Each structure stands twice: as C-alpha cells, then as structure tokens.
Amino acid sequence: MDNSPPNDSDIYKTLLESTKAIPWKIDWASKQFSYIGPQIEPLLGWAPSSWQSVEDWVNRIHEEDRERVFNFCVQQSLQGLDHEADYRALTATGDFVWIRDVVHVIRTPGGEPEALIGFMFDISERKKTEEQLLIMQRKLEELSYKDGLTGVANRRMFDTVLEREWLEARQHQQPLSLIMIDIDYFKQFNDFYGHLQGDEVLKQVAQTLAQAGVRAKDFFARFGGEEFALILPETNDVSASKIAERCRNLVFKEQIPHAKSEVSQILTISVGAGSITPSQTDDLKTFVESVDALMYQAKRNGRNRIEVKSI
C-alpha cells in the first residue's frame, strides 16, 4: 500500500474534477485538447476521449451560434485577451445545453498564444430565467401600450406613433392625415342599455374600426372614452376622406341598435379628418386639436357625418 502523500498536481486535478465547472486546456500550436474534465460527459454525453481537437469543440456548438462564437474566440485569443462566450452546446442526443465558456490565454515570452485554458459552466437555468423575464417584460410593454377594454392601441401608443410619423412626414415633406372618431349619443346609449352593454359596444366598434386602415402603416387607437383615432401616413385629404367614409360605413353595417339616438335607430359615428404636410413651423398639438375640432363640427352639424379639411 502506497502511503506517500499526493503531489500537488493530483490535488489540483481532484479539486478541478470535483466542481460543476468543466476545466479544459487546448494547445495553441496543435489545436488539440490536452485535457478536458470528466464532468463533460454527464452534461453533454460526449466522453472526454472524444474531445481531441478544436474542430470537435466547434462541431458541438449549435449551428446558429457556431460562426459567431468561433470568430470571437479566435480574435480574442490572437490578441492575447482573456474572454468569455455564451453559446448552445450540442449534446450527444441532439439537444443543447447553454454553456458559458470562460477562457484564459497563456502567452509565450514573445506575447504569442501558447495555450488556452478555461472552464465551461452550465448556464441553462440562468438562460431559462432570463428568457422568462424577457417574455414578461414584453408582455408588460405590450399591456402598457394596449387599451385594457378594447384591446386596441391606447392613447400612450397613439402619441408615440403620431410623433414618429409627424417627424417622418416633416423630414420627407409628405402628407400626413389624422381621423378622429366619436360615437354619437354614447352617454344616452349607456344610460339606456347600461354600462356593461356600453363596454361591449366599445369593444365591437373598436374591432370594426381597426379594419378601416388599408395599409400596414395605418395605425388605429382608442383616443379616450368613446373617441378613437386613425393615423394615415403618406395620405392626402382626398384619400383621408375616403377612409373616413369607410369608417362610418363599417360601423353602420354592424347594425348596433341605439334606441336613444336622435339621428338614427342604429348606432352611428361622427368623424373629423385632417391632412397636413408639416413644415418646421407647424405644431403637432395644434394639428391634433384642429382635427378634433373637425370631429366636433361634424357633431354640431347633425352627427352621423364626416368633416374633412386640408390643414
């Protein structure tokens, strides 16, 4: 029986192989693995003996990460810079595990790379948590820009989009149109049918008007209360008038009963449509107020109608 004490290399190896991190070493000149920890096999299914060259490592990186990770690691190593990379490592069964590779570059006295040593860490749980947090963040962002009742974009999103389109129209000197829509005698509708039915009608009208835009850039939102808005980039007053009439007809075709309306037994809307090619001296808030005034003019002039103006 050998009672001699273990040497330092045995102690270091035992310590390395008892951690969850997977140690490894690659000779730079030969591009061969001189060592990889046995922990690699339980994690990825590849036996340590199968890790012969850098090519084995590259081939076991997910194809979507392969080129990015390889180029980055080579570039950093050539500069003698320690680095780390996150990537999906392929398992022997065809699945993948998220790995963080932390790399230290050993250099010759002349500064050239001599060897790479490092540790692989399984960060799958961390990545899963990050993805869940990202999904939650996206949902929260989506909710913050969506009207809770109707499901269409809310006033906050409307303001963001309109400001963007205003700047775009001013920069390229293109027309921008805005349509403002209000449900006629909605207070009377709520008083007669009840607020629950009123909420259902708001949802129905919103979903109907959301179909009024004919292009991908057309943007519909709930402006507030029973008022809605439609942003029409690169649209002049003639085209805006047609879309405004389309809005009125779409709602009328829904044939929503409104016994307390003073203009129709069917629910109707009043619409204001304004168009502008904004200059540096034009003001966005003033433009919105002008279109809103057109909508109220439609209401004063008898409701269930549109008022259009080039501003």
PDB file of C-alpha atoms in Angstrom:
ATOM      1  CA  MET A   1       0.000   0.000   0.000  1.00  0.00           C
ATOM      2  CA  ASP A   2       1.337   3.398  -1.037  1.00  0.00           C
ATOM      3  CA  ASN A   3       1.136   5.785   1.914  1.00  0.00           C
ATOM      4  CA  SER A   4       3.058   8.575   0.202  1.00  0.00           C
ATOM      5  CA  PRO A   5       1.243  11.934   0.164  1.00  0.00           C
ATOM      6  CA  PRO A   6      -0.390  13.017  -3.106  1.00  0.00           C
ATOM      7  CA  ASN A   7       1.537  15.526  -5.142  1.00  0.00           C
ATOM      8  CA  ASP A   8       0.239  18.987  -5.975  1.00  0.00           C
ATOM      9  CA  SER A   9      -0.921  18.034  -9.487  1.00  0.00           C
ATOM     10  CA  ASP A  10      -3.055  15.212  -8.077  1.00  0.00           C
ATOM     11  CA  ILE A  11      -4.608  17.561  -5.559  1.00  0.00           C
ATOM     12  CA  TYR A  12      -5.362  20.202  -8.202  1.00  0.00           C
ATOM     13  CA  LYS A  13      -6.858  17.603 -10.537  1.00  0.00           C
ATOM     14  CA  THR A  14      -9.081  16.233  -7.781  1.00  0.00           C
ATOM     15  CA  LEU A  15     -10.254  19.716  -6.904  1.00  0.00           C
ATOM     16  CA  LEU A  16     -10.958  20.593 -10.540  1.00  0.00           C
ATOM     17  CA  GLU A  17     -12.868  17.420 -11.205  1.00  0.00           C
ATOM     18  CA  SER A  18     -14.996  17.773  -8.074  1.00  0.00           C
ATOM     19  CA  THR A  19     -16.532  21.072  -9.218  1.00  0.00           C
ATOM     20  CA  LYS A  20     -19.511  21.519 -11.511  1.00  0.00           C
ATOM     21  CA  ALA A  21     -17.407  23.730 -13.768  1.00  0.00           C
ATOM     22  CA  ILE A  22     -15.713  21.759 -16.550  1.00  0.00           C
ATOM     23  CA  PRO A  23     -11.980  22.520 -16.874  1.00  0.00           C
ATOM     24  CA  TRP A  24     -10.163  22.169 -20.180  1.00  0.00           C
ATOM     25  CA  LYS A  25      -6.905  23.034 -21.913  1.00  0.00           C
ATOM     26  CA  ILE A  26      -6.023  23.404 -25.607  1.00  0.00           C
ATOM     27  CA  ASP A  27      -2.517  23.588 -27.052  1.00  0.00           C
ATOM     28  CA  TRP A  28      -2.469  26.572 -29.426  1.00  0.00           C
ATOM     29  CA  ALA A  29       0.063  25.243 -31.931  1.00  0.00           C
ATOM     30  CA  SER A  30      -1.549  21.826 -32.451  1.00  0.00           C
ATOM     31  CA  LYS A  31      -5.131  22.962 -31.747  1.00  0.00           C
ATOM     32  CA  GLN A  32      -5.511  19.770 -29.699  1.00  0.00           C
ATOM     33  CA  PHE A  33      -7.180  19.271 -26.339  1.00  0.00           C
ATOM     34  CA  SER A  34      -4.547  18.301 -23.795  1.00  0.00           C
ATOM     35  CA  TYR A  35      -7.217  17.954 -21.123  1.00  0.00           C
ATOM     36  CA  ILE A  36     -10.961  18.177 -20.527  1.00  0.00           C
ATOM     37  CA  GLY A  37     -12.708  17.360 -17.261  1.00  0.00           C
ATOM     38  CA  PRO A  38     -14.783  14.184 -16.904  1.00  0.00           C
ATOM     39  CA  GLN A  39     -17.800  16.337 -15.943  1.00  0.00           C
ATOM     40  CA  ILE A  40     -18.294  16.940 -19.663  1.00  0.00           C
ATOM     41  CA  GLU A  41     -19.806  13.503 -20.229  1.00  0.00           C
ATOM     42  CA  PRO A  42     -22.712  13.709 -17.717  1.00  0.00           C
ATOM     43  CA  LEU A  43     -23.554  17.182 -19.052  1.00  0.00           C
ATOM     44  CA  LEU A  44     -23.299  16.725 -22.833  1.00  0.00           C
ATOM     45  CA  GLY A  45     -22.972  12.966 -23.304  1.00  0.00           C
ATOM     46  CA  TRP A  46     -19.626  13.192 -25.078  1.00  0.00           C
ATOM     47  CA  ALA A  47     -16.824  11.149 -23.500  1.00  0.00           C
ATOM     48  CA  PRO A  48     -13.670  13.121 -22.617  1.00  0.00           C
ATOM     49  CA  SER A  49     -11.721  10.938 -25.039  1.00  0.00           C
ATOM     50  CA  SER A  50     -13.857  12.256 -27.927  1.00  0.00           C
ATOM     51  CA  TRP A  51     -12.623  15.832 -27.379  1.00  0.00           C
ATOM     52  CA  GLN A  52      -9.483  15.641 -29.482  1.00  0.00           C
ATOM     53  CA  SER A  53      -9.226  18.922 -31.377  1.00  0.00           C
ATOM     54  CA  VAL A  54     -10.682  22.407 -31.653  1.00  0.00           C
ATOM     55  CA  GLU A  55     -12.756  21.038 -34.523  1.00  0.00           C
ATOM     56  CA  ASP A  56     -14.574  18.741 -32.091  1.00  0.00           C
ATOM     57  CA  TRP A  57     -15.453  21.758 -29.969  1.00  0.00           C
ATOM     58  CA  VAL A  58     -16.614  23.806 -32.979  1.00  0.00           C
ATOM     59  CA  ASN A  59     -18.767  20.978 -34.370  1.00  0.00           C
ATOM     60  CA  ARG A  60     -20.508  20.647 -30.989  1.00  0.00           C
ATOM     61  CA  ILE A  61     -21.648  24.271 -30.966  1.00  0.00           C
ATOM     62  CA  HIS A  62     -25.190  24.931 -32.166  1.00  0.00           C
ATOM     63  CA  GLU A  63     -25.057  25.953 -35.822  1.00  0.00           C
ATOM     64  CA  GLU A  64     -26.770  29.280 -35.103  1.00  0.00           C
ATOM     65  CA  ASP A  65     -24.019  30.212 -32.617  1.00  0.00           C
ATOM     66  CA  ARG A  66     -21.065  28.457 -34.247  1.00  0.00           C
ATOM     67  CA  GLU A  67     -19.587  31.116 -36.525  1.00  0.00           C
ATOM     68  CA  ARG A  68     -20.119  33.970 -34.083  1.00  0.00           C
ATOM     69  CA  VAL A  69     -18.509  32.168 -31.148  1.00  0.00           C
ATOM     70  CA  PHE A  70     -15.609  30.699 -33.116  1.00  0.00           C
ATOM     71  CA  ASN A  71     -14.673  34.012 -34.751  1.00  0.00           C
ATOM     72  CA  PHE A  72     -14.929  35.892 -31.465  1.00  0.00           C
ATOM     73  CA  CYS A  73     -12.784  33.407 -29.528  1.00  0.00           C
ATOM     74  CA  VAL A  74     -10.097  33.246 -32.225  1.00  0.00           C
ATOM     75  CA  GLN A  75      -9.941  37.042 -32.456  1.00  0.00           C
ATOM     76  CA  GLN A  76      -9.648  37.497 -28.700  1.00  0.00           C
ATOM     77  CA  SER A  77      -7.067  34.715 -28.377  1.00  0.00           C
ATOM     78  CA  LEU A  78      -4.875  36.139 -31.131  1.00  0.00           C
ATOM     79  CA  GLN A  79      -4.817  39.423 -29.221  1.00  0.00           C
ATOM     80  CA  GLY A  80      -3.942  37.555 -26.036  1.00  0.00           C
ATOM     81  CA  LEU A  81      -7.142  38.693 -24.351  1.00  0.00           C
ATOM     82  CA  ASP A  82      -8.993  36.629 -21.773  1.00  0.00           C
ATOM     83  CA  HIS A  83     -12.635  36.336 -22.713  1.00  0.00           C
ATOM     84  CA  GLU A  84     -15.918  34.518 -22.212  1.00  0.00           C
ATOM     85  CA  ALA A  85     -18.689  33.404 -24.550  1.00  0.00           C
ATOM     86  CA  ASP A  86     -22.235  32.130 -24.095  1.00  0.00           C
ATOM     87  CA  TYR A  87     -23.480  29.568 -26.608  1.00  0.00           C
ATOM     88  CA  ARG A  88     -25.595  26.475 -27.040  1.00  0.00           C
ATOM     89  CA  ALA A  89     -23.501  23.301 -26.889  1.00  0.00           C
ATOM     90  CA  LEU A  90     -24.936  20.264 -28.672  1.00  0.00           C
ATOM     91  CA  THR A  91     -25.432  17.078 -26.698  1.00  0.00           C
ATOM     92  CA  ALA A  92     -24.754  13.569 -27.972  1.00  0.00           C
ATOM     93  CA  THR A  93     -28.539  13.056 -28.231  1.00  0.00           C
ATOM     94  CA  GLY A  94     -29.084  16.126 -30.426  1.00  0.00           C
ATOM     95  CA  ASP A  95     -30.369  18.504 -27.753  1.00  0.00           C
ATOM     96  CA  PHE A  96     -28.427  21.508 -26.499  1.00  0.00           C
ATOM     97  CA  VAL A  97     -27.244  22.991 -23.221  1.00  0.00           C
ATOM     98  CA  TRP A  98     -26.450  26.652 -22.653  1.00  0.00           C
ATOM     99  CA  ILE A  99     -22.741  26.994 -21.843  1.00  0.00           C
ATOM    100  CA  ARG A 100     -20.629  29.890 -20.638  1.00  0.00           C
ATOM    101  CA  ASP A 101     -17.004  29.345 -21.634  1.00  0.00           C
ATOM    102  CA  VAL A 102     -14.517  31.406 -19.616  1.00  0.00           C
ATOM    103  CA  VAL A 103     -11.134  31.445 -21.353  1.00  0.00           C
ATOM    104  CA  HIS A 104      -7.651  32.437 -20.172  1.00  0.00           C
ATOM    105  CA  VAL A 105      -4.898  32.875 -22.758  1.00  0.00           C
ATOM    106  CA  ILE A 106      -1.411  31.658 -21.805  1.00  0.00           C
ATOM    107  CA  ARG A 107       1.203  33.523 -23.832  1.00  0.00           C
ATOM    108  CA  THR A 108       4.831  32.923 -24.707  1.00  0.00           C
ATOM    109  CA  PRO A 109       7.510  35.400 -23.560  1.00  0.00           C
ATOM    110  CA  GLY A 110       7.152  36.928 -27.022  1.00  0.00           C
ATOM    111  CA  GLY A 111       3.443  37.517 -26.461  1.00  0.00           C
ATOM    112  CA  GLU A 112       2.144  34.804 -28.798  1.00  0.00           C
ATOM    113  CA  PRO A 113      -0.666  32.465 -27.655  1.00  0.00           C
ATOM    114  CA  GLU A 114       0.766  29.233 -26.239  1.00  0.00           C
ATOM    115  CA  ALA A 115      -2.325  27.578 -24.782  1.00  0.00           C
ATOM    116  CA  LEU A 116      -5.905  28.243 -23.833  1.00  0.00           C
ATOM    117  CA  ILE A 117      -7.273  27.092 -20.516  1.00  0.00           C
ATOM    118  CA  GLY A 118     -10.759  27.612 -19.266  1.00  0.00           C
ATOM    119  CA  PHE A 119     -13.931  26.448 -17.630  1.00  0.00           C
ATOM    120  CA  MET A 120     -17.298  25.563 -19.118  1.00  0.00           C
ATOM    121  CA  PHE A 121     -20.303  26.390 -16.962  1.00  0.00           C
ATOM    122  CA  ASP A 122     -23.839  25.093 -17.432  1.00  0.00           C
ATOM    123  CA  ILE A 123     -25.999  28.251 -17.509  1.00  0.00           C
ATOM    124  CA  SER A 124     -29.194  26.648 -18.824  1.00  0.00           C
ATOM    125  CA  GLU A 125     -31.258  27.569 -15.762  1.00  0.00           C
ATOM    126  CA  ARG A 126     -29.989  31.130 -15.888  1.00  0.00           C
ATOM    127  CA  LYS A 127     -30.893  31.393 -19.572  1.00  0.00           C
ATOM    128  CA  LYS A 128     -34.332  29.953 -18.903  1.00  0.00           C
ATOM    129  CA  THR A 129     -34.889  32.565 -16.203  1.00  0.00           C
ATOM    130  CA  GLU A 130     -33.637  35.339 -18.499  1.00  0.00           C
ATOM    131  CA  GLU A 131     -35.992  34.208 -21.274  1.00  0.00           C
ATOM    132  CA  GLN A 132     -38.942  34.111 -18.857  1.00  0.00           C
ATOM    133  CA  LEU A 133     -38.099  37.610 -17.635  1.00  0.00           C
ATOM    134  CA  LEU A 134     -37.823  38.824 -21.237  1.00  0.00           C
ATOM    135  CA  ILE A 135     -41.220  37.328 -22.076  1.00  0.00           C
ATOM    136  CA  MET A 136     -42.723  39.009 -19.001  1.00  0.00           C
ATOM    137  CA  GLN A 137     -41.103  42.307 -19.946  1.00  0.00           C
ATOM    138  CA  ARG A 138     -42.508  42.106 -23.466  1.00  0.00           C
ATOM    139  CA  LYS A 139     -45.967  41.313 -22.101  1.00  0.00           C
ATOM    140  CA  LEU A 140     -45.778  44.269 -19.733  1.00  0.00           C
ATOM    141  CA  GLU A 141     -44.661  46.548 -22.560  1.00  0.00           C
ATOM    142  CA  GLU A 142     -47.470  45.245 -24.726  1.00  0.00           C
ATOM    143  CA  LEU A 143     -50.003  45.808 -21.942  1.00  0.00           C
ATOM    144  CA  SER A 144     -48.690  49.316 -21.330  1.00  0.00           C
ATOM    145  CA  TYR A 145     -49.470  50.215 -24.956  1.00  0.00           C
ATOM    146  CA  LYS A 146     -52.787  48.377 -25.199  1.00  0.00           C
ATOM    147  CA  ASP A 147     -56.189  49.627 -24.150  1.00  0.00           C
ATOM    148  CA  GLY A 148     -57.421  47.355 -21.399  1.00  0.00           C
ATOM    149  CA  LEU A 149     -61.060  47.325 -22.501  1.00  0.00           C
ATOM    150  CA  THR A 150     -60.998  47.192 -26.294  1.00  0.00           C
ATOM    151  CA  GLY A 151     -57.639  45.514 -26.910  1.00  0.00           C
ATOM    152  CA  VAL A 152     -56.556  48.101 -29.490  1.00  0.00           C
ATOM    153  CA  ALA A 153     -53.640  50.505 -29.015  1.00  0.00           C
ATOM    154  CA  ASN A 154     -54.112  53.051 -26.258  1.00  0.00           C
ATOM    155  CA  ARG A 155     -53.534  56.814 -26.076  1.00  0.00           C
ATOM    156  CA  ARG A 156     -49.933  56.362 -24.981  1.00  0.00           C
ATOM    157  CA  MET A 157     -49.128  54.318 -28.069  1.00  0.00           C
ATOM    158  CA  PHE A 158     -51.093  56.744 -30.245  1.00  0.00           C
ATOM    159  CA  ASP A 159     -48.973  59.672 -29.037  1.00  0.00           C
ATOM    160  CA  THR A 160     -45.758  57.720 -29.676  1.00  0.00           C
ATOM    161  CA  VAL A 161     -46.718  56.678 -33.201  1.00  0.00           C
ATOM    162  CA  LEU A 162     -48.135  60.072 -34.185  1.00  0.00           C
ATOM    163  CA  GLU A 163     -44.990  61.890 -33.085  1.00  0.00           C
ATOM    164  CA  ARG A 164     -42.854  59.456 -35.077  1.00  0.00           C
ATOM    165  CA  GLU A 165     -44.989  59.825 -38.214  1.00  0.00           C
ATOM    166  CA  TRP A 166     -45.092  63.611 -37.806  1.00  0.00           C
ATOM    167  CA  LEU A 167     -41.293  63.819 -37.789  1.00  0.00           C
ATOM    168  CA  GLU A 168     -41.115  61.448 -40.756  1.00  0.00           C
ATOM    169  CA  ALA A 169     -43.652  63.480 -42.736  1.00  0.00           C
ATOM    170  CA  ARG A 170     -41.870  66.739 -41.946  1.00  0.00           C
ATOM    171  CA  GLN A 171     -38.476  65.364 -42.910  1.00  0.00           C
ATOM    172  CA  HIS A 172     -39.634  63.941 -46.253  1.00  0.00           C
ATOM    173  CA  GLN A 173     -42.302  66.576 -46.915  1.00  0.00           C
ATOM    174  CA  GLN A 174     -45.085  64.032 -47.274  1.00  0.00           C
ATOM    175  CA  PRO A 175     -48.742  64.414 -46.324  1.00  0.00           C
ATOM    176  CA  LEU A 176     -49.977  63.036 -43.027  1.00  0.00           C
ATOM    177  CA  SER A 177     -53.648  62.549 -42.249  1.00  0.00           C
ATOM    178  CA  LEU A 178     -55.443  62.028 -38.971  1.00  0.00           C
ATOM    179  CA  ILE A 179     -59.002  60.837 -38.452  1.00  0.00           C
ATOM    180  CA  MET A 180     -60.830  61.405 -35.164  1.00  0.00           C
ATOM    181  CA  ILE A 181     -63.994  59.415 -34.460  1.00  0.00           C
ATOM    182  CA  ASP A 182     -66.655  59.771 -31.773  1.00  0.00           C
ATOM    183  CA  ILE A 183     -69.671  57.530 -31.130  1.00  0.00           C
ATOM    184  CA  ASP A 184     -72.884  59.542 -31.404  1.00  0.00           C
ATOM    185  CA  TYR A 185     -75.043  59.861 -28.264  1.00  0.00           C
ATOM    186  CA  PHE A 186     -72.957  57.335 -26.375  1.00  0.00           C
ATOM    187  CA  LYS A 187     -73.971  58.734 -22.970  1.00  0.00           C
ATOM    188  CA  GLN A 188     -77.586  58.115 -23.870  1.00  0.00           C
ATOM    189  CA  PHE A 189     -76.646  54.599 -25.001  1.00  0.00           C
ATOM    190  CA  ASN A 190     -75.032  53.887 -21.617  1.00  0.00           C
ATOM    191  CA  ASP A 191     -77.969  55.368 -19.717  1.00  0.00           C
ATOM    192  CA  PHE A 192     -80.482  53.245 -21.610  1.00  0.00           C
ATOM    193  CA  TYR A 193     -78.651  49.935 -22.148  1.00  0.00           C
ATOM    194  CA  GLY A 194     -76.305  50.034 -19.153  1.00  0.00           C
ATOM    195  CA  HIS A 195     -72.556  50.410 -18.850  1.00  0.00           C
ATOM    196  CA  LEU A 196     -71.815  46.726 -19.349  1.00  0.00           C
ATOM    197  CA  GLN A 197     -73.530  46.809 -22.726  1.00  0.00           C
ATOM    198  CA  GLY A 198     -71.772  50.097 -23.402  1.00  0.00           C
ATOM    199  CA  ASP A 199     -68.408  48.424 -22.808  1.00  0.00           C
ATOM    200  CA  GLU A 200     -69.342  45.625 -25.200  1.00  0.00           C
ATOM    201  CA  VAL A 201     -70.243  48.169 -27.867  1.00  0.00           C
ATOM    202  CA  LEU A 202     -66.944  49.994 -27.382  1.00  0.00           C
ATOM    203  CA  LYS A 203     -65.153  46.688 -27.989  1.00  0.00           C
ATOM    204  CA  GLN A 204     -67.252  45.976 -31.075  1.00  0.00           C
ATOM    205  CA  VAL A 205     -66.762  49.449 -32.546  1.00  0.00           C
ATOM    206  CA  ALA A 206     -63.007  49.331 -31.840  1.00  0.00           C
ATOM    207  CA  GLN A 207     -62.581  45.975 -33.569  1.00  0.00           C
ATOM    208  CA  THR A 208     -64.665  47.207 -36.507  1.00  0.00           C
ATOM    209  CA  LEU A 209     -62.773  50.469 -36.950  1.00  0.00           C
ATOM    210  CA  ALA A 210     -59.428  48.666 -36.620  1.00  0.00           C
ATOM    211  CA  GLN A 211     -60.202  47.244 -40.072  1.00  0.00           C
ATOM    212  CA  ALA A 212     -60.651  50.672 -41.678  1.00  0.00           C
ATOM    213  CA  GLY A 213     -56.985  51.231 -42.492  1.00  0.00           C
ATOM    214  CA  VAL A 214     -55.921  49.721 -45.791  1.00  0.00           C
ATOM    215  CA  ARG A 215     -52.125  49.740 -45.406  1.00  0.00           C
ATOM    216  CA  ALA A 216     -49.668  48.285 -42.920  1.00  0.00           C
ATOM    217  CA  LYS A 217     -48.563  51.754 -41.755  1.00  0.00           C
ATOM    218  CA  ASP A 218     -52.108  52.920 -40.978  1.00  0.00           C
ATOM    219  CA  PHE A 219     -52.477  52.980 -37.199  1.00  0.00           C
ATOM    220  CA  PHE A 220     -55.672  52.784 -35.137  1.00  0.00           C
ATOM    221  CA  ALA A 221     -56.050  53.548 -31.423  1.00  0.00           C
ATOM    222  CA  ARG A 222     -58.531  54.402 -28.712  1.00  0.00           C
ATOM    223  CA  PHE A 223     -58.072  58.094 -28.013  1.00  0.00           C
ATOM    224  CA  GLY A 224     -60.172  58.140 -24.867  1.00  0.00           C
ATOM    225  CA  GLY A 225     -63.724  57.450 -23.709  1.00  0.00           C
ATOM    226  CA  GLU A 226     -65.832  56.756 -26.810  1.00  0.00           C
ATOM    227  CA  GLU A 227     -63.325  58.528 -29.071  1.00  0.00           C
ATOM    228  CA  PHE A 228     -60.967  56.751 -31.486  1.00  0.00           C
ATOM    229  CA  ALA A 229     -58.237  57.876 -33.875  1.00  0.00           C
ATOM    230  CA  LEU A 230     -56.667  56.650 -37.087  1.00  0.00           C
ATOM    231  CA  ILE A 231     -53.213  57.819 -38.242  1.00  0.00           C
ATOM    232  CA  LEU A 232     -52.685  57.705 -42.014  1.00  0.00           C
ATOM    233  CA  PRO A 233     -49.064  58.343 -43.093  1.00  0.00           C
ATOM    234  CA  GLU A 234     -48.410  59.489 -46.668  1.00  0.00           C
ATOM    235  CA  THR A 235     -52.124  60.199 -47.154  1.00  0.00           C
ATOM    236  CA  ASN A 236     -53.686  63.391 -48.539  1.00  0.00           C
ATOM    237  CA  ASP A 237     -57.104  64.843 -47.743  1.00  0.00           C
ATOM    238  CA  VAL A 238     -58.834  63.083 -50.676  1.00  0.00           C
ATOM    239  CA  SER A 239     -57.703  59.646 -49.573  1.00  0.00           C
ATOM    240  CA  ALA A 240     -58.354  60.504 -45.917  1.00  0.00           C
ATOM    241  CA  SER A 241     -61.933  61.446 -46.831  1.00  0.00           C
ATOM    242  CA  LYS A 242     -62.462  58.028 -48.382  1.00  0.00           C
ATOM    243  CA  ILE A 243     -61.086  56.249 -45.303  1.00  0.00           C
ATOM    244  CA  ALA A 244     -63.264  58.423 -43.056  1.00  0.00           C
ATOM    245  CA  GLU A 245     -66.358  57.437 -45.046  1.00  0.00           C
ATOM    246  CA  ARG A 246     -65.242  53.824 -44.835  1.00  0.00           C
ATOM    247  CA  CYS A 247     -65.128  54.146 -41.033  1.00  0.00           C
ATOM    248  CA  ARG A 248     -68.674  55.490 -40.936  1.00  0.00           C
ATOM    249  CA  ASN A 249     -69.988  52.766 -43.225  1.00  0.00           C
ATOM    250  CA  LEU A 250     -68.239  49.956 -41.347  1.00  0.00           C
ATOM    251  CA  VAL A 251     -69.860  50.959 -38.079  1.00  0.00           C
ATOM    252  CA  PHE A 252     -73.273  51.421 -39.701  1.00  0.00           C
ATOM    253  CA  LYS A 253     -73.043  47.940 -41.239  1.00  0.00           C
ATOM    254  CA  GLU A 254     -72.727  46.482 -37.747  1.00  0.00           C
ATOM    255  CA  GLN A 255     -76.376  47.496 -37.228  1.00  0.00           C
ATOM    256  CA  ILE A 256     -75.980  48.062 -33.495  1.00  0.00           C
ATOM    257  CA  PRO A 257     -79.376  49.162 -32.102  1.00  0.00           C
ATOM    258  CA  HIS A 258     -79.458  52.596 -30.438  1.00  0.00           C
ATOM    259  CA  ALA A 259     -82.984  53.446 -29.376  1.00  0.00           C
ATOM    260  CA  LYS A 260     -81.978  56.730 -27.755  1.00  0.00           C
ATOM    261  CA  SER A 261     -80.030  58.198 -30.675  1.00  0.00           C
ATOM    262  CA  GLU A 262     -81.537  61.361 -32.112  1.00  0.00           C
ATOM    263  CA  VAL A 263     -80.196  60.721 -35.635  1.00  0.00           C
ATOM    264  CA  SER A 264     -80.789  57.000 -36.179  1.00  0.00           C
ATOM    265  CA  GLN A 265     -82.133  53.855 -34.604  1.00  0.00           C
ATOM    266  CA  ILE A 266     -78.734  52.355 -35.428  1.00  0.00           C
ATOM    267  CA  LEU A 267     -75.502  53.359 -33.682  1.00  0.00           C
ATOM    268  CA  THR A 268     -73.554  55.950 -35.724  1.00  0.00           C
ATOM    269  CA  ILE A 269     -70.315  57.902 -35.515  1.00  0.00           C
ATOM    270  CA  SER A 270     -69.166  61.435 -36.245  1.00  0.00           C
ATOM    271  CA  VAL A 271     -65.807  61.800 -37.972  1.00  0.00           C
ATOM    272  CA  GLY A 272     -63.265  64.563 -38.451  1.00  0.00           C
ATOM    273  CA  ALA A 273     -60.412  64.116 -40.913  1.00  0.00           C
ATOM    274  CA  GLY A 274     -57.488  66.475 -41.392  1.00  0.00           C
ATOM    275  CA  SER A 275     -54.456  66.355 -43.640  1.00  0.00           C
ATOM    276  CA  ILE A 276     -51.191  68.289 -43.481  1.00  0.00           C
ATOM    277  CA  THR A 277     -47.714  68.320 -44.963  1.00  0.00           C
ATOM    278  CA  PRO A 278     -45.938  69.623 -41.866  1.00  0.00           C
ATOM    279  CA  SER A 279     -43.285  72.302 -42.085  1.00  0.00           C
ATOM    280  CA  GLN A 280     -40.768  73.310 -39.442  1.00  0.00           C
ATOM    281  CA  THR A 281     -43.188  75.962 -38.177  1.00  0.00           C
ATOM    282  CA  ASP A 282     -46.196  73.629 -37.823  1.00  0.00           C
ATOM    283  CA  ASP A 283     -47.088  72.264 -34.394  1.00  0.00           C
ATOM    284  CA  LEU A 284     -48.259  68.691 -33.812  1.00  0.00           C
ATOM    285  CA  LYS A 285     -50.514  69.534 -30.863  1.00  0.00           C
ATOM    286  CA  THR A 286     -52.229  72.243 -32.892  1.00  0.00           C
ATOM    287  CA  PHE A 287     -52.783  69.766 -35.727  1.00  0.00           C
ATOM    288  CA  VAL A 288     -54.435  67.235 -33.397  1.00  0.00           C
ATOM    289  CA  GLU A 289     -56.629  69.943 -31.881  1.00  0.00           C
ATOM    290  CA  SER A 290     -57.670  71.060 -35.379  1.00  0.00           C
ATOM    291  CA  VAL A 291     -58.753  67.550 -36.363  1.00  0.00           C
ATOM    292  CA  ASP A 292     -60.552  67.096 -33.053  1.00  0.00           C
ATOM    293  CA  ALA A 293     -62.390  70.360 -33.770  1.00  0.00           C
ATOM    294  CA  LEU A 294     -63.456  68.956 -37.174  1.00  0.00           C
ATOM    295  CA  MET A 295     -64.965  65.955 -35.408  1.00  0.00           C
ATOM    296  CA  TYR A 296     -66.938  68.207 -33.066  1.00  0.00           C
ATOM    297  CA  GLN A 297     -68.015  70.252 -36.070  1.00  0.00           C
ATOM    298  CA  ALA A 298     -69.436  67.050 -37.565  1.00  0.00           C
ATOM    299  CA  LYS A 299     -71.386  66.528 -34.340  1.00  0.00           C
ATOM    300  CA  ARG A 300     -72.688  70.116 -34.350  1.00  0.00           C
ATOM    301  CA  ASN A 301     -73.716  69.768 -37.989  1.00  0.00           C
ATOM    302  CA  GLY A 302     -76.042  66.868 -37.274  1.00  0.00           C
ATOM    303  CA  ARG A 303     -73.836  63.844 -36.401  1.00  0.00           C
ATOM    304  CA  ASN A 304     -73.516  60.635 -38.438  1.00  0.00           C
ATOM    305  CA  ARG A 305     -71.329  62.571 -40.873  1.00  0.00           C
ATOM    306  CA  ILE A 306     -67.721  63.482 -41.669  1.00  0.00           C
ATOM    307  CA  GLU A 307     -65.903  66.807 -41.898  1.00  0.00           C
ATOM    308  CA  VAL A 308     -62.664  66.907 -43.885  1.00  0.00           C
ATOM    309  CA  LYS A 309     -60.101  69.682 -44.221  1.00  0.00           C
ATOM    310  CA  SER A 310     -56.593  70.169 -45.524  1.00  0.00           C
ATOM    311  CA  ILE A 311     -54.829  71.998 -42.705  1.00  0.00           C
TER     312      ILE A 311
END
